[in-house]
Coordinates of C-alpha atoms in Angstrom, one line a residue:
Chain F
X949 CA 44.3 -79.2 -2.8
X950 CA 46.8 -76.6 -0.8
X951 CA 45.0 -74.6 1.5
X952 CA 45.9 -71.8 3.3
X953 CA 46.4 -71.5 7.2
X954 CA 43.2 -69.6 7.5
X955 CA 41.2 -71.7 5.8
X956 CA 43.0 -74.8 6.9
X957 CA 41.8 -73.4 10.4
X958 CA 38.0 -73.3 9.4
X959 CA 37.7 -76.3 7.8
X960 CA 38.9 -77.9 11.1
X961 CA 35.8 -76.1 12.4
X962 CA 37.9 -73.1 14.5
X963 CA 35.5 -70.7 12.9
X964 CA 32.0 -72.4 13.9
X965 CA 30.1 -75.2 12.0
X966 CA 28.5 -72.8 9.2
X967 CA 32.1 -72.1 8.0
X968 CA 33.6 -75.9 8.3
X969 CA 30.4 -77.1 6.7
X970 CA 31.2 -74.5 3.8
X971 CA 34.9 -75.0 3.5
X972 CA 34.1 -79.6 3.4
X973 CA 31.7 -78.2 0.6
X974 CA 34.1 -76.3 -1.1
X975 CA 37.1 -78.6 -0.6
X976 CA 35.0 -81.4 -1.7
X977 CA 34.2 -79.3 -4.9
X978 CA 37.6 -78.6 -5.1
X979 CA 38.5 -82.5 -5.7
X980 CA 36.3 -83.3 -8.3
X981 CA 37.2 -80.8 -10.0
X982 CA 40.7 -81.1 -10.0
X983 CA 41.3 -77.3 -8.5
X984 CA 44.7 -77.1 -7.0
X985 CA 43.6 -74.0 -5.1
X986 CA 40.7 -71.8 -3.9
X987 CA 40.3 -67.8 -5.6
X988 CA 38.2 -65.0 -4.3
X989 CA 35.2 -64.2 -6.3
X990 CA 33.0 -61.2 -6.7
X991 CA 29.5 -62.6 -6.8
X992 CA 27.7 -65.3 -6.2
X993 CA 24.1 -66.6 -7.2
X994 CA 22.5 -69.1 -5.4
X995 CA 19.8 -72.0 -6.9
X996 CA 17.9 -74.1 -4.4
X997 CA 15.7 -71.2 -3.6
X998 CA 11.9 -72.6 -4.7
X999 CA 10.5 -74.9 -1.7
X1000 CA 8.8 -77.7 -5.0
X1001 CA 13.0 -78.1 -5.4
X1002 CA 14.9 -78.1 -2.3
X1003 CA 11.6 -79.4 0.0
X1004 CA 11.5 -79.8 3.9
X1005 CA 15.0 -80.9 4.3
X1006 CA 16.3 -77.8 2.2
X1007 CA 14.3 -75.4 4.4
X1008 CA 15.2 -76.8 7.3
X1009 CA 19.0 -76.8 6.4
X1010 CA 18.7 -73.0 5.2
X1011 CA 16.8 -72.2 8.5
X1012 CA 19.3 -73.5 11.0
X1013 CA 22.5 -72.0 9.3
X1014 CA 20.8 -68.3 8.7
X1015 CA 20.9 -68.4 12.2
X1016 CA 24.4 -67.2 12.1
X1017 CA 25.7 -67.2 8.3
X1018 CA 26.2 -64.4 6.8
X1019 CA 27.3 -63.9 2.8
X1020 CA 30.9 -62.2 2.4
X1021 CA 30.1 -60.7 -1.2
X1022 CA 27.3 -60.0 -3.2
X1023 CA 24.7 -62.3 -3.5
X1024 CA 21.7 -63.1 -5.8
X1025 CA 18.9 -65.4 -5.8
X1026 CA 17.1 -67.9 -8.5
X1027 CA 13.2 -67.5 -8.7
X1028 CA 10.7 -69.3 -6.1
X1029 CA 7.7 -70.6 -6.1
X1030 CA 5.2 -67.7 -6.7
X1031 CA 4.6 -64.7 -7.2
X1032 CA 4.1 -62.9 -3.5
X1033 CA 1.5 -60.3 -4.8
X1034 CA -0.9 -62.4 -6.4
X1035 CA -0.1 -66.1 -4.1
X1036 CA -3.9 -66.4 -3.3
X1037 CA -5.1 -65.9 -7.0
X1038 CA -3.1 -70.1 -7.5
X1039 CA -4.8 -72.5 -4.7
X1040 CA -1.4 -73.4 -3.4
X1041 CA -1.4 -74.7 -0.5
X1042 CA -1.1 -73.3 3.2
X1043 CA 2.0 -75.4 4.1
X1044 CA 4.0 -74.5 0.5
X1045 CA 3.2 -70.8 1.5
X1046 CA 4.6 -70.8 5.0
X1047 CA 7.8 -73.0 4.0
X1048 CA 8.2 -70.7 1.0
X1049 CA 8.1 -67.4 3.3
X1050 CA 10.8 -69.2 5.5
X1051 CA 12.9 -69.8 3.2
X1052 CA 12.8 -66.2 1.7
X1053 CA 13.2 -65.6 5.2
X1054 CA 16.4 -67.6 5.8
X1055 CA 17.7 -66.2 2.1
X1056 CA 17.4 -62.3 4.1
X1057 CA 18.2 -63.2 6.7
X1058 CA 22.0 -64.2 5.4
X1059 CA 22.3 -60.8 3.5
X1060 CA 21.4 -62.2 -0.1
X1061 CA 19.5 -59.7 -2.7
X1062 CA 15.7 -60.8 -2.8
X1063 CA 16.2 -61.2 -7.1
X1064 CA 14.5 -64.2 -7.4
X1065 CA 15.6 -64.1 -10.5
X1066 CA 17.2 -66.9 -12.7
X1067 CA 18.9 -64.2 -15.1
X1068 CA 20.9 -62.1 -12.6
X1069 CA 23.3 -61.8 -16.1
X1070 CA 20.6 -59.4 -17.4
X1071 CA 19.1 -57.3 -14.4
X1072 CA 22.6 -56.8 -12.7
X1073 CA 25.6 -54.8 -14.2
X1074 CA 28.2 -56.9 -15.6
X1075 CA 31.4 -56.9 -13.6
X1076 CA 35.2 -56.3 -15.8
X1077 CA 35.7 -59.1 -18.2
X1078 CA 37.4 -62.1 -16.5
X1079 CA 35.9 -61.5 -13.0
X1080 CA 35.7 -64.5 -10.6
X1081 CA 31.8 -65.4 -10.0
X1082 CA 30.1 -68.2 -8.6
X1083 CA 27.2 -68.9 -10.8
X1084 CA 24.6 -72.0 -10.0
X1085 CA 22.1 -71.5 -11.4
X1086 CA 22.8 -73.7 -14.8
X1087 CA 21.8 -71.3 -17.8
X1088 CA 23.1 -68.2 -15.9
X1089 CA 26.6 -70.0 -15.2
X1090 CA 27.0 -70.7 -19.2
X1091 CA 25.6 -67.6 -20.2
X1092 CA 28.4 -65.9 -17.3
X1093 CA 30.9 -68.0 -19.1
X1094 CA 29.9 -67.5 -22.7
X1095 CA 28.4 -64.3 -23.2
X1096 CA 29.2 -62.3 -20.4
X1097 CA 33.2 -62.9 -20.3
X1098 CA 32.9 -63.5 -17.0
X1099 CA 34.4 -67.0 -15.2
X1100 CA 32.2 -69.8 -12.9
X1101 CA 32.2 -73.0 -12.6
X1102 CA 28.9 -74.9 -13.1
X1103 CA 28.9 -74.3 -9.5
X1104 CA 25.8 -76.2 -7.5
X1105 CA 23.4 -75.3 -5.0
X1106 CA 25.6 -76.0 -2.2
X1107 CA 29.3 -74.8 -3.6
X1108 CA 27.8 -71.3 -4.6
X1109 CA 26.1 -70.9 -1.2
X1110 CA 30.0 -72.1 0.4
X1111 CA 31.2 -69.4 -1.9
X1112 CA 29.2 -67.1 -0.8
X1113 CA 29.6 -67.4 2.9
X1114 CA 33.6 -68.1 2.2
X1115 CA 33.8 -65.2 -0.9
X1116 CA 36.1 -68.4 -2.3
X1117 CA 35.6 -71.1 -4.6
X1118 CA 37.7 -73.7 -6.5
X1119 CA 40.1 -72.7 -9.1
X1120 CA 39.0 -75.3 -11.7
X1121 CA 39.4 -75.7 -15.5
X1122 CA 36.3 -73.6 -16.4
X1123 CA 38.2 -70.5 -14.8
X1124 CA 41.2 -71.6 -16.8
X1125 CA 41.6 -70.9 -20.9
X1126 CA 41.2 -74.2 -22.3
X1127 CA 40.1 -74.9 -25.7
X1128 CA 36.8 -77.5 -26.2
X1129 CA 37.5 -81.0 -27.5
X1130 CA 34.3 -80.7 -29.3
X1131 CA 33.1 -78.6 -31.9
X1132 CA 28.9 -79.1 -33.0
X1133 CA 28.6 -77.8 -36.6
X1134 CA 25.3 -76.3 -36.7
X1135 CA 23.4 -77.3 -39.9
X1136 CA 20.0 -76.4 -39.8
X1137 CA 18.8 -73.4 -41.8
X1138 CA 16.6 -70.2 -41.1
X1139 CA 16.9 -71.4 -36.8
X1140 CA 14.8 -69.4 -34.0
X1141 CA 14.8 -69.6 -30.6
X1142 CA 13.2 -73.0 -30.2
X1143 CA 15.9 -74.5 -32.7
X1144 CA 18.6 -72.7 -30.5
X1145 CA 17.2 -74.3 -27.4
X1146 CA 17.2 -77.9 -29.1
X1147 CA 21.4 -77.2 -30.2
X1148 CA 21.7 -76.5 -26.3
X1149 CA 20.0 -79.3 -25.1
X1150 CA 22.0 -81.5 -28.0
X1151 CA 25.6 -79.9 -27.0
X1152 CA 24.7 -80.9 -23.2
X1153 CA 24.4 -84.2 -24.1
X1154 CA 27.3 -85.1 -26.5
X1155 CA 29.3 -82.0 -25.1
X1156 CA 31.9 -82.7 -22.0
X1157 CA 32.9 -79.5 -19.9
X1158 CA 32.7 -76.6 -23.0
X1159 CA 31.8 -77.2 -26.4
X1160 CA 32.6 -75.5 -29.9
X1161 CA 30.5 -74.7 -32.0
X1162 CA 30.3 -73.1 -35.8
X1163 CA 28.2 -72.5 -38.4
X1164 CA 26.3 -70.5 -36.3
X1165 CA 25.1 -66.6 -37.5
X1166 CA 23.4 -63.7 -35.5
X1167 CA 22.0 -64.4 -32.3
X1168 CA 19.3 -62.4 -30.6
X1169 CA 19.2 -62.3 -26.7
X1170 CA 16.1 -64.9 -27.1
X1171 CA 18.3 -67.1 -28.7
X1172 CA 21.5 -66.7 -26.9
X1173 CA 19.2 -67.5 -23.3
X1174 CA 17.7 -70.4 -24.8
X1175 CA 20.5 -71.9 -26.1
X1176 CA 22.2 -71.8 -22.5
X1177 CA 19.0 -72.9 -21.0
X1178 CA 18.7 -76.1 -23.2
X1179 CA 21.8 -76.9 -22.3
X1180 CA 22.2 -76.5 -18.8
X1181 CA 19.1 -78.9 -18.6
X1182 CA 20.6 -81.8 -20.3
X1183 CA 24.2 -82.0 -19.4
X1184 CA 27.3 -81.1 -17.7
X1185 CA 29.0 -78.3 -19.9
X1186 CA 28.9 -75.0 -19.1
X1187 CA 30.7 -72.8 -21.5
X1188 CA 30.2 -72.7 -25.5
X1189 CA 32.8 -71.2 -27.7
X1190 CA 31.9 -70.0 -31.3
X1191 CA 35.0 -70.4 -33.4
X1192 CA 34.7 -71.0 -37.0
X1193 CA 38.5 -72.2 -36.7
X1194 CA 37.7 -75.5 -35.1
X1195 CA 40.5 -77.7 -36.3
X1196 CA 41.6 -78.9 -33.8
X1197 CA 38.4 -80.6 -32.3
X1198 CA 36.7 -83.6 -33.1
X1199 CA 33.3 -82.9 -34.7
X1200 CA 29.8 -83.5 -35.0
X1201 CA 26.5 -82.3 -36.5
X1202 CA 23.8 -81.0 -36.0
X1203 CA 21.9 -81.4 -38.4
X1204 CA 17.5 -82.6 -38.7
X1205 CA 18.1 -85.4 -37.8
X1206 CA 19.4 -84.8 -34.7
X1207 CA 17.0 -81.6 -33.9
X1208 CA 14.5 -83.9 -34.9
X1209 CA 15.2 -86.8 -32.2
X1210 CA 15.3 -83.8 -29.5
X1211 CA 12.0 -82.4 -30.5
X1212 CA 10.4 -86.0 -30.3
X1213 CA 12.1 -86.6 -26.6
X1214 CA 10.2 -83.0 -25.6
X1215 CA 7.3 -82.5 -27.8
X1216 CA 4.8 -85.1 -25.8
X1217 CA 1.5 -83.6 -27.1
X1218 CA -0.1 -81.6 -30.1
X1219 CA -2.2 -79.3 -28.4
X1220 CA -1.6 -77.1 -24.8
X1221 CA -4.3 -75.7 -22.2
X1222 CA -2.1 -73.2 -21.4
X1223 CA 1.0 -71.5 -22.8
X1224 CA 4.1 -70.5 -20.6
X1225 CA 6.6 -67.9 -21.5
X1226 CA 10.2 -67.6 -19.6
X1227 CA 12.4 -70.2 -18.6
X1228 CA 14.9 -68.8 -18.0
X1229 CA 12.8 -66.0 -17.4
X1230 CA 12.1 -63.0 -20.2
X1231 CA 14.3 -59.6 -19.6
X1232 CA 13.0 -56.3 -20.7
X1233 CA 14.1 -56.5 -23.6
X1234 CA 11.5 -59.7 -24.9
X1235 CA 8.8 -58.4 -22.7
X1236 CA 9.2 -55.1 -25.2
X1237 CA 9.4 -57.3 -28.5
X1238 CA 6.3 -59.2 -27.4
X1239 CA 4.0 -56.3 -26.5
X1240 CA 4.6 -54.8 -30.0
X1241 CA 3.9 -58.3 -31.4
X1242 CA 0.7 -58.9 -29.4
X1243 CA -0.5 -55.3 -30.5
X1244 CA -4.1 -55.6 -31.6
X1245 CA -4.2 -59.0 -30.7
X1246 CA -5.4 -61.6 -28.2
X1247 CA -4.4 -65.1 -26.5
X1248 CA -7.7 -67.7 -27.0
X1249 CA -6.3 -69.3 -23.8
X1250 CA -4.3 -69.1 -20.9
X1251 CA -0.6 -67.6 -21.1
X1252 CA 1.3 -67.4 -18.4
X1253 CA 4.6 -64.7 -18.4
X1254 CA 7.6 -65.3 -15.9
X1255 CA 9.7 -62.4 -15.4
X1256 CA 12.4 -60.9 -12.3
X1257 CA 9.9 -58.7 -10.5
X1258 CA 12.4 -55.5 -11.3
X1259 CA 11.6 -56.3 -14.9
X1260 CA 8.1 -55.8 -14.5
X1261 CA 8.5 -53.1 -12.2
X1262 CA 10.4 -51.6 -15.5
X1263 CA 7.7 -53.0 -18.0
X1264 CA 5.0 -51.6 -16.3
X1265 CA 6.3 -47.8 -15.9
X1266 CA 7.0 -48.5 -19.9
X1267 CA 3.3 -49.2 -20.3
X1268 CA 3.9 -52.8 -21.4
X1269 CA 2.6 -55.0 -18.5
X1270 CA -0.9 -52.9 -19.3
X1271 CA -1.0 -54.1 -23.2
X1272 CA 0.0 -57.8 -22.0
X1273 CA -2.7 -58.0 -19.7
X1274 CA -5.2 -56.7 -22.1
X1275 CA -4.1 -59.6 -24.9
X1276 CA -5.1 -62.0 -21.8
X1277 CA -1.6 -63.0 -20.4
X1278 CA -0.5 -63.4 -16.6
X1279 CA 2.6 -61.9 -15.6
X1280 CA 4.3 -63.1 -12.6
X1281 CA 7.2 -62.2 -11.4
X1282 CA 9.6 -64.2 -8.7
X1283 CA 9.2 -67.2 -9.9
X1284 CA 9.8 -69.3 -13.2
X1285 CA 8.0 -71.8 -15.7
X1286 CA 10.6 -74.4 -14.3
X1287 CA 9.8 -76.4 -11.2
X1288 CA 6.5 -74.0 -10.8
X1289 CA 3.8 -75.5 -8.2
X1290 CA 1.2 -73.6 -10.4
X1291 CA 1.1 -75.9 -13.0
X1292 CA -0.6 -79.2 -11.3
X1293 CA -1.3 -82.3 -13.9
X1294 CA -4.8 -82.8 -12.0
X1295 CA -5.5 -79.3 -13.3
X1296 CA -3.7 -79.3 -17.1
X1297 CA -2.9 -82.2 -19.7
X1298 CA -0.8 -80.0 -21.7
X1299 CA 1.6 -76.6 -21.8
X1300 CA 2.6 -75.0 -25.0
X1301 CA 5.9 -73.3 -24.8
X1302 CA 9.0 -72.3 -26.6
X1303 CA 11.3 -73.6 -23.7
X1304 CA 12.9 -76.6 -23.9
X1305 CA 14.8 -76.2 -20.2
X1306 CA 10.8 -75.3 -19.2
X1307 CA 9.5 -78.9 -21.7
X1308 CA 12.1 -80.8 -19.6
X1309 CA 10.8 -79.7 -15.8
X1310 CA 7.3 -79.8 -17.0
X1311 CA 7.4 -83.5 -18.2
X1312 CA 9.5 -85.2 -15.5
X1313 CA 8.8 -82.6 -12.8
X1314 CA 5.2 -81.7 -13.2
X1315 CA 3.9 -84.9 -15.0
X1316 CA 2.3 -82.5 -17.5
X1317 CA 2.3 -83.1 -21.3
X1318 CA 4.2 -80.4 -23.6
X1319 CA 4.1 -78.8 -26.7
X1320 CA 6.9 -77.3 -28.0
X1321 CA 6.5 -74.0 -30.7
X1322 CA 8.5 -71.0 -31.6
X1323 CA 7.2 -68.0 -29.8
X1324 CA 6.3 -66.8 -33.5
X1325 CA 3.8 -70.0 -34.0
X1326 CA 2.8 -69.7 -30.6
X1327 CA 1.7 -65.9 -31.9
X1328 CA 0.2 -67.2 -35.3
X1329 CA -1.8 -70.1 -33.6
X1330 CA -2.7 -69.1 -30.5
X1331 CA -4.4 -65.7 -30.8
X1332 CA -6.6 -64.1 -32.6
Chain N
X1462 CA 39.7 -96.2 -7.9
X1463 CA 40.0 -92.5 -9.5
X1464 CA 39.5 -90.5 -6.3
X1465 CA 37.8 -90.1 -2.6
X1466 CA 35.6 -87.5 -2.6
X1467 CA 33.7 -88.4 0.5
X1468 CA 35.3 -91.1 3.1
X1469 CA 33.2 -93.6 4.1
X1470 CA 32.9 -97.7 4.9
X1471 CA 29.5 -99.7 3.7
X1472 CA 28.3 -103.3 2.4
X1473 CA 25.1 -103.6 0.1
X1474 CA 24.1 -104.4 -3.4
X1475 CA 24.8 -102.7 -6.3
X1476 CA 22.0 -100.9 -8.4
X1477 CA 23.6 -100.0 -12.0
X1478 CA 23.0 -97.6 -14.5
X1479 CA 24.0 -97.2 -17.8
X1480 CA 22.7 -93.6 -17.8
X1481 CA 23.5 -90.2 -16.3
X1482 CA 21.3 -89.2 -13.6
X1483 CA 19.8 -85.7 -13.3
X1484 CA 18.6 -85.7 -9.6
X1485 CA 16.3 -82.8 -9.7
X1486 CA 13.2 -84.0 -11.3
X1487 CA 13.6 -87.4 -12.2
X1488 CA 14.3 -88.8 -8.7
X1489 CA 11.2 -88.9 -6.1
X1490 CA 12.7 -86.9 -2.8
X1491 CA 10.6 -89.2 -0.7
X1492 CA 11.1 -92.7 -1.9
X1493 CA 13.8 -92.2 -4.4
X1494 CA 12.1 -94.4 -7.4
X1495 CA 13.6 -93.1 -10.8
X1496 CA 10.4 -91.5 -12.4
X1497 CA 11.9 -90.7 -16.4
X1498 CA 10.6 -92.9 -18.6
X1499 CA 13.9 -92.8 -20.9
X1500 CA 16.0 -93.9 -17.8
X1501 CA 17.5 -97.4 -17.7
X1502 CA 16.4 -97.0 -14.2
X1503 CA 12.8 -95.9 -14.4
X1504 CA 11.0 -97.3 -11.5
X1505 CA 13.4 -98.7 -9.6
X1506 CA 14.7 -96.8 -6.4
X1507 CA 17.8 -95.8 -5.4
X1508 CA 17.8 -96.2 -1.9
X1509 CA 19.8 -98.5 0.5
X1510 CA 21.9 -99.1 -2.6
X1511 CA 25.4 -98.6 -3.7
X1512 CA 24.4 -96.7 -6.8
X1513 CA 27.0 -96.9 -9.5
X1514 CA 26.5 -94.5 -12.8
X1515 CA 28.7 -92.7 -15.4
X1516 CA 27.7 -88.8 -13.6
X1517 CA 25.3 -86.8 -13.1
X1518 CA 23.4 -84.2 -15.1
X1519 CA 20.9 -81.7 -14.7
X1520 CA 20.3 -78.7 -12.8
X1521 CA 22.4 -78.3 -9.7
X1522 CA 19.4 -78.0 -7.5
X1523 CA 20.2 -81.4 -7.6
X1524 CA 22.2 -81.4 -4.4
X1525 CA 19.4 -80.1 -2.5
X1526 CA 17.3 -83.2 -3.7
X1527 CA 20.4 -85.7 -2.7
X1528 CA 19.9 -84.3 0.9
X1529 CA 16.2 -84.9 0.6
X1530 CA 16.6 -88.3 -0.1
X1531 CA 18.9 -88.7 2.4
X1532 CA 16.6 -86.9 5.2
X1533 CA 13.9 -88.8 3.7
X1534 CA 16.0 -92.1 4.2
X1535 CA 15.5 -93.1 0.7
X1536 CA 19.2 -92.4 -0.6
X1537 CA 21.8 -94.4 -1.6
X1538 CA 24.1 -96.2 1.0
X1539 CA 27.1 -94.9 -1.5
X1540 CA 27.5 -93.6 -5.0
X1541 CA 30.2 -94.7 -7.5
X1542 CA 30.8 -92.8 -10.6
X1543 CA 32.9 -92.6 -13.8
X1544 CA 32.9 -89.1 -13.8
X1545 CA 32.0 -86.7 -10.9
X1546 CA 30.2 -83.7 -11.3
X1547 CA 29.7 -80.8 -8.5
X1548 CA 25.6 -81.8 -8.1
X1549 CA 26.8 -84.8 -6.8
X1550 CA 29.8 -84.2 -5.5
X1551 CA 28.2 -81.5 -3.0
X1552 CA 25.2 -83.3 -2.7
X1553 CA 26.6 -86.4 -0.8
X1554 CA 29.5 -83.9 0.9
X1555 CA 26.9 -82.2 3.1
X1556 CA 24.2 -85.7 2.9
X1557 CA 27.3 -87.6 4.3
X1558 CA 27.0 -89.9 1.7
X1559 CA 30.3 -91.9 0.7
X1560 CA 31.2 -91.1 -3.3
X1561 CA 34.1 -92.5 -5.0
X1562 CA 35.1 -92.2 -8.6
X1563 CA 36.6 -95.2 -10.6
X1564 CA 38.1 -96.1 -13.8
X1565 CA 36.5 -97.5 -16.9
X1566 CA 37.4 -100.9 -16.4
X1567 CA 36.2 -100.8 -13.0
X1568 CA 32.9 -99.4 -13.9
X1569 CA 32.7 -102.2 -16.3
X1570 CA 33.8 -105.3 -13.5
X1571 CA 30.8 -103.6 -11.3
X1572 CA 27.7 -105.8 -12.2
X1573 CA 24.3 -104.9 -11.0
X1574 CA 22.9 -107.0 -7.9
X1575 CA 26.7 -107.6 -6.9
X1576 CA 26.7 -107.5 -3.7
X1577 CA 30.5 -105.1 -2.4
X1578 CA 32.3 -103.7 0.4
X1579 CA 33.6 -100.2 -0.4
X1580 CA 36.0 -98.7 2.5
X1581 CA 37.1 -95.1 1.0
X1582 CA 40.5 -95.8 4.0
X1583 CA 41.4 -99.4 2.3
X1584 CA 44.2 -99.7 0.0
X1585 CA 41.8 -102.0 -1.9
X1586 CA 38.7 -100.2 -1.6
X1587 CA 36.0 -102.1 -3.0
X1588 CA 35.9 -105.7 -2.0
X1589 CA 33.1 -108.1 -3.9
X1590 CA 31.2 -110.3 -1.3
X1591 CA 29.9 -113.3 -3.4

C-alpha cells in the first residue's frame, strides 16, 4: 500500500499510540483488501457498541483510548444493550449496567453521536451519491452500498473506528465499479419481508464480495432492510445489484427449495413466548404501517419493538407509540433484537419474529429457540 | 503463501475447519469452544491452536470478540485462511495475533492435528514438524 508522508509518520507512532494503533488497523485493512491507497471519507459508523458483544476487554480498550482519541468526521453509533429510560424495568445486572454506561461514556467522550442506532441510513440525511463512508455495521454497510448510492467497505468494528479517528479508510474494490460474478435469480412468488430476509441470508452464503440479482419486483423499505440484514448475518458480501441484464454472471436460483433449507436452519420451534420486532431496527416509517395494522387490535403475549430512540421520539409526537402500547407491545429504543441481554434462555424457550439476522443472534447468541413468521402472520396469529 | 497480514513466528498444532467462522456468536469469548451446532467445529476450542479456515463470516463485531479471546487467553496462537476478510483481519491486527493467507493447495496439504512452524519473516514460512 503507498502511503503518504503524513501518515507514514503516524503509523511509525510520531502522532501518539491512538493514531499508530489506527493507522496498523487501517493498513492491515488495507492488505486484505487489496487497496493500493487510503481516501478520505465523510462518515463513519461504528459497531462494537453493546457491552453482551464486545465484553470486558472491548470496554476496557474503548476506555483507555477515549482518553485522548478524538473522531475527525462525523460519527454514528450501533444500538446497545438497553434502553436507558426503562433499564430497571429488565433485571439486568449491576455490573452489565455500569460497563454499559462506560462504554457510552468512552463513545462521548471521543465526539461520536449517541444514535445507537443500527440504521443511521434512515434517521441521518443521505450525503451526494458516491460519497466515501465507513459503514460497519453489516446491514447498514450493504444497504449504504445498495440503496443509498453511497460507497463502504464491509468495514469492521475496528477499521470504522481507525476511520473515524484517521477520517481515512482503504480504497478497496467495494469503492470501485465492479460488476458481481454472481447473479441469484429470484424464483419464489408473491415474497414478503421474511422471504426477502431468507434471499439475503442465501446471497451471503453462495455470494462473494457483491452479488446480482433479478427477477426481483417492488421492494418496500421492510423488504429492502431485511434483505441486507439476512445477508450481512451470513456472509461476506456487502453490495447487491438488481440487473435484469445479467449475462455476463454465472447463475443460480433461488428457488423453494433453497428458501426452504434456510427456513429449516432458522425456524427451531413452532410456537414463541414472546415476539420481537426490529433487527435491524424499525424506522418511522414501519412503526406508522404497524400502528394502523394493530388498530382495534391486541398482542395475546409479549412483543417487544426496537427502534433508534429519535424514532420514537418522532412516533410518539405522531401519537403512534400511545396505540402500540395500548395493543400490549414494548418499545425500546437504543438497543436492538440482536445480541439483546433481555432475552435470557432461563427466562424464554422461544421468540417469534420476522428477522432472520434477529433468528441467527437469538439461536447461537442467546441459546433461545425461534420462530420465524411474516409480520402479517405474526398479526393474524398473534392477536386478537 | 498469499500474503502477511500480521508478522509473527509460532509452533503448535493445527485445528482445521472446513467451515467459515462467524466470531460473533458462535465462539465462547472466555474459553473459545465453537458453540453452533452446524459448525464442523462445534465444541471444540480454538485456543492455543494454529487455526486454519476458508474466512470468516458474520457480523464485524467479530473483531471485538477476537480480542476477547485473546484477553481471555483462549485465542488462537495464529490463524491461516483461504480468504481474508476485514473481521479477521482487524481482529488479530489490534489482538497481535499472527494471520497469513494461503493458496488452495496449501489449504489442502494443511491436515488437522499437524503439528507446524509458521514464521511470517521466512522465505518458507510454514515448516511441518513431524
Amino acid at each position: 500500500m503507498e502511503l503518504t508522508r503524513e501518515e507514514e509518520s503516524a503509523l511509525k507512532g510520531e502522532q501518539g499510540e491512538t493514531m499508530q494503533t489506527a493507522y496498523r488497523i487501517l493498513v492491515a485493512t488495507g492488505e486484505a483488501t487489496d487497496a493500493e491507497k487510503l481516501v478520505p471519507i465523510e462518515w463513519a459508523h461504528l459497531s462494537g457498541v453493546n457491552y453482551n458483544t464486545i465484553g470486558d476487554a472491548g470496554e476496557e480498550f474503548l476506555s483507555s483510548i477515549s482518553k485522548d482519541a478524538r473522531v475527525r468526521v462525523k460519527t454514528s453509533l450501533n444500538p446497545m444493550g438497553f434502553d436507558i429510560d426503562n433499564v430497571s424495568n429488565y433485571n439486568l445486572d449491576d455490573n452489565f449496567i455500569s460497563k454499559q454506561l462506560s462504554i457510552k461514556q468512552s463513545y462521548e467522550t471521543m465526539g461520536v453521536i449517541p444514535s445507537f442506532s443500527c440504521i443511521p441510513y434512515e434517521i441521518f440525511d443521505i450525503p451526494k451519491e458516491g460519497t466515501q463512508v465507513s459503514f460497519a455495521e453489516s446491514n447498514a454497510a450493504i444497504h449504504a452500498n445498495s440503496f443509498d448510492n453511497l460507497k463502504t467497505n464491509k468495514e469492521s468494528a475496528f477499521s470504522a473506528l481507525a476511520s473515524a479517528l484517521t477520517g481515512k479508510s482503504p480504497y478497496s474494490s467495494l469503492r470501485k465499479e465492479t460488476s458481481p460474478k454472481l447473479t441469484i435469480r429470484m424464483k419464489i412468488d408473491n415474497p414478503n419481508e421474511l422471504t426477502y430476509g431468507m434471499l439475503g441470508f442465501f446471497a451471503g452464503k453462495v455470494g462473494d464480495e457483491s452479488v446480482n440479482i433479478s427477477g426481483i419486483g417492488q421492494m418496500d423499505r421492510r423488504s429492502c432492510k431485511s434483505l441486507c440484514g439476512g445477508m450481512g448475518t451470513s456472509g461476506t458480501c456487502a453490495k447487491f445489484n438488481f440487473d435484469e441484464d445479467d449475462s455476463e454472471s454465472e447463475k443460480v436460483d433461488f428457488d423453494e427449495s433453497e428458501m426452504n433449507k434456510v427456513y429449516d436452519e432458522l425456524n427451531t420451534c413452532e410456537k414463541g413466548d414472546l415476539i420481537t420486532l426490529g433487527s435491524p431496527q424499525l424506522g418511522l416509517e414501519e412503526i406508522s404501517d404497524l400502528a394502523i395494522r394493530l388498530k382495534g387490535r391486541s398482542f395475546k403475549k409479549r412483543c417487544m419493538i426496537f427502534c433508534p430512540r429519535t424514532v420514537k421520539e418522532q412516533a410518539t409526537k405522531l401519537g403512534h407509540t400511545n396505540k402500540l402500547e395500548q395493543a400490549g407491545c414494548e418499545i425500546l429504543s437504543d438497543c436492538c433484537t440482536c445480541l439483546t441481554p433481555l432475552i435470557k434462555k432461563e427466562e424464554v424457550d422461544g421468540v417469534t419474529t420476522n428477522s432472520i439476522k434477529g433468528a441467527y443472534y437469538l439461536k447461537n447468541s442467546n441459546g433461545v429457540d425461534v420462530n420465524l413468521k411474516s409480520l402479517s402472520e405474526i398479526i393474524e396469529d398473534e392477536t386478537k | 503463501m498469499k500474503k502477511i497480514l500480521v508478522k509473527g513466528k509460532v509452533k503448535g498444532t493445527i485445528l482445521k475447519s472446513q467451515n467459515p467462522i462467524n466470531f460473533l456468536g458462535t465462539v465462547d469469548k472466555k474459553t473459545g469452544i465453537i458453540n453452533d451446532e452446524h459448525h464442523d467445529l462445534f465444541k471444540k476450542s480454538v485456543k492455543d491452536t494454529i487455526l486454519v479456515f476458508p474466512n470468516g463470516v458474520g457480523s464485524s463485531v467479530g473483531a471485538y470478540t477476537i480480542y476477547s479471546i485473546k484477553s481471555n487467553n483462549s485465542a488462537p496462537i495464529a490463524m491461516i485462511c483461504k480468504k481474508v476478510d476485514l473481521t479477521v483481519a482487524t481482529g488479530c491486527a489490534l489482538a497481535n495475533i499472527p494471520l497469513v493467507t494461503i493458496t488452495e493447495e496449501e489449504f489442502s496439504s494443511l491436515e488437522n492435528g499437524k503439528k507446524i512452524l509458521l514464521d511470517t519473516e521466512s522465505s518458507n514460512p510454514i515448516t511441518f514438524l513431524e
